[in-house]
PDB file of C-alpha atoms in Angstrom:
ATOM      1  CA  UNK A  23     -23.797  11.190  50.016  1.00  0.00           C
ATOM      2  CA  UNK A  24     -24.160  14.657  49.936  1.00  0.00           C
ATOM      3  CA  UNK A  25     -21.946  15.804  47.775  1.00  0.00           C
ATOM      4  CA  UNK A  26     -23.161  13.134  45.179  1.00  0.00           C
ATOM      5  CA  UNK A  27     -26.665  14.284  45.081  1.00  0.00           C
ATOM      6  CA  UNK A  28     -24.780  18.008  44.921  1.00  0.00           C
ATOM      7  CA  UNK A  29     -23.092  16.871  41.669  1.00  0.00           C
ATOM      8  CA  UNK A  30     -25.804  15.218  40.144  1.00  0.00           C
ATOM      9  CA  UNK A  31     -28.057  18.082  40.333  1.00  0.00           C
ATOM     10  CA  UNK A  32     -25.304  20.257  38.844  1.00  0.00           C
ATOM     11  CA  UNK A  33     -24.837  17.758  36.390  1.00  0.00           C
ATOM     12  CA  UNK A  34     -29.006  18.102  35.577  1.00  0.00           C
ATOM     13  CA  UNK A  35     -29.317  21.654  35.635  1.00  0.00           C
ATOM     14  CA  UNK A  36     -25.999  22.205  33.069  1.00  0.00           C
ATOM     15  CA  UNK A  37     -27.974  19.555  30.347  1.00  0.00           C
ATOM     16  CA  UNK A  38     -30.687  21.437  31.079  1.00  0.00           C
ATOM     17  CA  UNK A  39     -29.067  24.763  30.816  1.00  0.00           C
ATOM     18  CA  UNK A  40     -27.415  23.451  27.425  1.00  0.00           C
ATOM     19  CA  UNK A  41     -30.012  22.137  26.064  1.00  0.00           C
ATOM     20  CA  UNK A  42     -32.191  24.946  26.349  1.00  0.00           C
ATOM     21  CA  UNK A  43     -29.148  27.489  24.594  1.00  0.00           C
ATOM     22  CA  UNK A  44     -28.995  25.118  22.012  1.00  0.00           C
ATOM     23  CA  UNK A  45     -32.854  26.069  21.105  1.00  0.00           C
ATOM     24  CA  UNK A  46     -32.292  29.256  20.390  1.00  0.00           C
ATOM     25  CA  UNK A  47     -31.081  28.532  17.458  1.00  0.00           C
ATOM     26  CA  UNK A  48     -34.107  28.028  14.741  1.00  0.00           C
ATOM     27  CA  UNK A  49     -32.786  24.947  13.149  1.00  0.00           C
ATOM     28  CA  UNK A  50     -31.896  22.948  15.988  1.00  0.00           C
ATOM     29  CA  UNK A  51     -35.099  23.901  17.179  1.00  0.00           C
ATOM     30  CA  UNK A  52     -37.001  22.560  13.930  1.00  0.00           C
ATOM     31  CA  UNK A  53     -34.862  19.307  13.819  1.00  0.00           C
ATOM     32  CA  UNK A  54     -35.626  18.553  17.549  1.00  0.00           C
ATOM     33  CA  UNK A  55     -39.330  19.056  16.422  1.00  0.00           C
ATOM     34  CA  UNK A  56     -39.167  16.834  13.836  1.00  0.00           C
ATOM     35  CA  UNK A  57     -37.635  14.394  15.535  1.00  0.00           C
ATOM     36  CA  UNK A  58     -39.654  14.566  18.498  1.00  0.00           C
ATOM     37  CA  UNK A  59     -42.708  14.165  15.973  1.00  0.00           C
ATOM     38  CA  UNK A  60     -41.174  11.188  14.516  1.00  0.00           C
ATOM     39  CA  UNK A  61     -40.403   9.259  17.854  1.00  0.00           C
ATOM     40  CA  UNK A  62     -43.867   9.981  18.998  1.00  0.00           C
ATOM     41  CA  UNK A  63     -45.029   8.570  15.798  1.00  0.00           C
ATOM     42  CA  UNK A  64     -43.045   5.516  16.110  1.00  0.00           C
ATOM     43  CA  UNK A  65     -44.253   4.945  19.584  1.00  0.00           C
ATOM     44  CA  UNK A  66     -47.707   4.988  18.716  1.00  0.00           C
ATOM     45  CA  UNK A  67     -47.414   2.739  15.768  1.00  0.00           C
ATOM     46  CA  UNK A  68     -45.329   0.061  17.875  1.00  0.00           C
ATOM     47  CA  UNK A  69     -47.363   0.328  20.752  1.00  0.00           C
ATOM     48  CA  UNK A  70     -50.420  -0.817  18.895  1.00  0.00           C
ATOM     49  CA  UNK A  71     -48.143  -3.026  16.292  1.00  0.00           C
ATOM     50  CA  UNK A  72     -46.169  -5.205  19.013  1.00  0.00           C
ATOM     51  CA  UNK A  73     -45.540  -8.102  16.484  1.00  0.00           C
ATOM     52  CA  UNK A  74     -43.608  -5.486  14.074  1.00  0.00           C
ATOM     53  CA  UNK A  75     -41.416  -3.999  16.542  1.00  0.00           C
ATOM     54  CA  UNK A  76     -40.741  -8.073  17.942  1.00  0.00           C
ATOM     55  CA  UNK A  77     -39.811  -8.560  14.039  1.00  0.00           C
ATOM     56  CA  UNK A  78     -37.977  -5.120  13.752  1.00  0.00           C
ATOM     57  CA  UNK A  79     -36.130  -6.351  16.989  1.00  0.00           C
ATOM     58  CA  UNK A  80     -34.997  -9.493  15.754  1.00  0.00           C
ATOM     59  CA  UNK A  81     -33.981  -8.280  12.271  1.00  0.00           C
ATOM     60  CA  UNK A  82     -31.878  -5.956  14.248  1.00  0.00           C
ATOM     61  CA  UNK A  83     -30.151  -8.857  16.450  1.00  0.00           C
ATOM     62  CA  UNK A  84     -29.950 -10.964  13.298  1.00  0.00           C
ATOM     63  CA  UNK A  85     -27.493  -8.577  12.130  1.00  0.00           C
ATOM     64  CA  UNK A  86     -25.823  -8.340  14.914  1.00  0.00           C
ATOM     65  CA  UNK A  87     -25.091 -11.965  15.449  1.00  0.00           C
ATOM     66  CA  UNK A  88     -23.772 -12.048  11.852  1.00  0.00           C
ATOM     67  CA  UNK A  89     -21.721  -9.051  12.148  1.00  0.00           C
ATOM     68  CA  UNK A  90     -20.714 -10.488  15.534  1.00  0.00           C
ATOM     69  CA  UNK A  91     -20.157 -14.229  13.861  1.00  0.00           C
ATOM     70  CA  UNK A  92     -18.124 -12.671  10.781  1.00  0.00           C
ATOM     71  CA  UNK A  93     -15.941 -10.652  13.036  1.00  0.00           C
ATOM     72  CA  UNK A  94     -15.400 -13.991  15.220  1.00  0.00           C
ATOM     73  CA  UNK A  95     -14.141 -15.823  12.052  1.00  0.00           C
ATOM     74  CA  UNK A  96     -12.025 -13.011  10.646  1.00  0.00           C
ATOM     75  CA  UNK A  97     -10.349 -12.438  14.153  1.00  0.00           C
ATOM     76  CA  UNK A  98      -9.792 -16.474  14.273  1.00  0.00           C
ATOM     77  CA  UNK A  99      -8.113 -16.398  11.164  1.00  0.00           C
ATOM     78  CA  UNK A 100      -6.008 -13.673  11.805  1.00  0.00           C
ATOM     79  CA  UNK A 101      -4.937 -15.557  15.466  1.00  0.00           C
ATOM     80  CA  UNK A 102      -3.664 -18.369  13.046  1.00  0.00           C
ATOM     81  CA  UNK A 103      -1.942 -16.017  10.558  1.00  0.00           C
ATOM     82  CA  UNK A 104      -0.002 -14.181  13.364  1.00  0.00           C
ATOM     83  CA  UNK A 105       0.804 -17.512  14.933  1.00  0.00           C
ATOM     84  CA  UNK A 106       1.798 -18.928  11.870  1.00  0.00           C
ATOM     85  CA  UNK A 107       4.068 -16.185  11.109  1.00  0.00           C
ATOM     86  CA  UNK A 108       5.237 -16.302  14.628  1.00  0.00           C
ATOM     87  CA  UNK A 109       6.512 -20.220  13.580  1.00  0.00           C
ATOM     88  CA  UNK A 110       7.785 -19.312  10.493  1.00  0.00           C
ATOM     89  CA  UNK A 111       9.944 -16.405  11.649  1.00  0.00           C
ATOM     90  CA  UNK A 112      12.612 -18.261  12.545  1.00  0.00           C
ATOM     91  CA  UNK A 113      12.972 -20.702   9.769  1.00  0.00           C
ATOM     92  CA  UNK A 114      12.967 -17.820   7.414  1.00  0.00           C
ATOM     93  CA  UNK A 115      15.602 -15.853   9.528  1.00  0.00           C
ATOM     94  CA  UNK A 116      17.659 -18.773   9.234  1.00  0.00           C
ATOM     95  CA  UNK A 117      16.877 -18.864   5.453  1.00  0.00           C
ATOM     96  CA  UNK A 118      18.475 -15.354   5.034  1.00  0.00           C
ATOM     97  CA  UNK A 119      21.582 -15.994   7.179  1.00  0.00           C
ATOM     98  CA  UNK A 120      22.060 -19.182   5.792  1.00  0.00           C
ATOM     99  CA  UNK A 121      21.857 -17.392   1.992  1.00  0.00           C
ATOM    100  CA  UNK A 122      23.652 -14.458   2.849  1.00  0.00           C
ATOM    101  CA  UNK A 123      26.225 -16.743   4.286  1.00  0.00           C
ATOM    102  CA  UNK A 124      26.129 -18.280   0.718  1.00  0.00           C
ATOM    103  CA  UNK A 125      26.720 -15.365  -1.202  1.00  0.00           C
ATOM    104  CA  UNK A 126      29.570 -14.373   0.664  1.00  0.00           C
ATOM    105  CA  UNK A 127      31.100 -17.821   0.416  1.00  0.00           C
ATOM    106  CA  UNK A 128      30.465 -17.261  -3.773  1.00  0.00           C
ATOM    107  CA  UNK A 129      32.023 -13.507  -3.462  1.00  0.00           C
ATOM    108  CA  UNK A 130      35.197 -14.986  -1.864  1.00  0.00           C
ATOM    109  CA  UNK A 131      35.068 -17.989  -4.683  1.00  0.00           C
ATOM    110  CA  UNK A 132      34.845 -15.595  -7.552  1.00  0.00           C
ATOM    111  CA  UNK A 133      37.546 -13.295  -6.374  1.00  0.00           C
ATOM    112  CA  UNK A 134      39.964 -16.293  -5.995  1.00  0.00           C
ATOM    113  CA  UNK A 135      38.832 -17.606  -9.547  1.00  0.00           C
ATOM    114  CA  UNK A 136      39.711 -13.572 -11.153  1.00  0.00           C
ATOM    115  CA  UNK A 137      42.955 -13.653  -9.488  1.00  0.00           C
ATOM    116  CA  UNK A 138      43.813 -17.167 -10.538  1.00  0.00           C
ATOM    117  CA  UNK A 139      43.043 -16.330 -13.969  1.00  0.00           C
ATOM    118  CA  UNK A 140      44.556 -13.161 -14.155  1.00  0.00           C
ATOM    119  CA  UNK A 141      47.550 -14.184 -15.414  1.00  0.00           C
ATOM    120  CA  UNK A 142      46.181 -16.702 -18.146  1.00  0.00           C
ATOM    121  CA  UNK A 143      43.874 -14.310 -19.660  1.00  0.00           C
ATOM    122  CA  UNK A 144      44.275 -14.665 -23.795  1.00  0.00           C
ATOM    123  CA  UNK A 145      41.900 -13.037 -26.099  1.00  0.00           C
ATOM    124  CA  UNK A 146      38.908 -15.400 -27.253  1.00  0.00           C
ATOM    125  CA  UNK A 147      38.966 -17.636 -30.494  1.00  0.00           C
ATOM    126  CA  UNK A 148      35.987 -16.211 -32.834  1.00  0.00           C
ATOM    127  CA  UNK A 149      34.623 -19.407 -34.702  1.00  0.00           C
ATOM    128  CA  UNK A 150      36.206 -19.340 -38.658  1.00  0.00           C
ATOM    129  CA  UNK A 151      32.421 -18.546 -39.486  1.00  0.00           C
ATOM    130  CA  UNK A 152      32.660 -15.273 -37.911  1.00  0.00           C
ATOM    131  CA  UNK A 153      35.865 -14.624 -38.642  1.00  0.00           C
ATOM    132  CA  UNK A 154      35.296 -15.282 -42.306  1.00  0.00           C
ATOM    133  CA  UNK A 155      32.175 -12.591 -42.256  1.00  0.00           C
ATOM    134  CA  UNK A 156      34.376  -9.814 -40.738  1.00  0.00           C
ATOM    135  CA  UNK A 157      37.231 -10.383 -43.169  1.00  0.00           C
ATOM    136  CA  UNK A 158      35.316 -10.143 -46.123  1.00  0.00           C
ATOM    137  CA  UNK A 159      32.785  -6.566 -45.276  1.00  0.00           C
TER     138      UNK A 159
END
């Protein structure tokens, strides 16, 4: 128990210690001033004006229940997204093996087609039509 109440007042007098180094520099010390001035104002205004700072309140928890609600709905969707994808995986890892599978089925048809034909190969017929153009320019 001691040694809490040790560390706590060390804790106390190094914010204090801090805080105070910090004001000797002029502009912190002006912005704390101002600052101070405008909390004090606030204060005072609320204080007196309890049905603004109930309506200030509220606006404030408004927005936080439809940031909150919009984050719900976004982090819903992407739950069903990643699960989806987690079903779909599969089926489209089978879709690649099964068309890579397929293309190498193709490969080995086309090379047996080239060699078949290898021997065959004649020189195309050109329709007379085209024949007849090249003849005559």
């Amino acid at each position: 128990m001691m040694n809490e109440s040790k560390l706590f007042k060390g804790m106390v007098v190094g914010a204090l210690a801090g805080a105070g180094m910090s004001l000797l520099d002029r502009a912190t010390r002006e912005d704390v001033k101002y600052k101070l001035k405008t909390v004090s104002s606030d204060v005072k205004y609320y204080s007196k004006n309890r049905e603004d700072l109930r309506m200030k309140l509220q606006e404030t928890a408004d927005k936080l229940q439809t940031v909150y609600n919009q984050f719900s709905q976004d982090a819903q969707y992407l739950s069903g997204k990643v699960e989806e994808l987690k079903t779909l995986t599969p089926q489209v890892k089978t879709l690649v093996v099964d068309t890579k599978e397929a293309f190498e089925h193709s490969k080995e048809e086309y090379k047996t087609i080239v060699k078949d034909g290898e021997d065959e190969f004649t020189m195309p017929v050109l329709p007379e039509h085209v024949y007849e153009e090249k003849k005559f320019s």
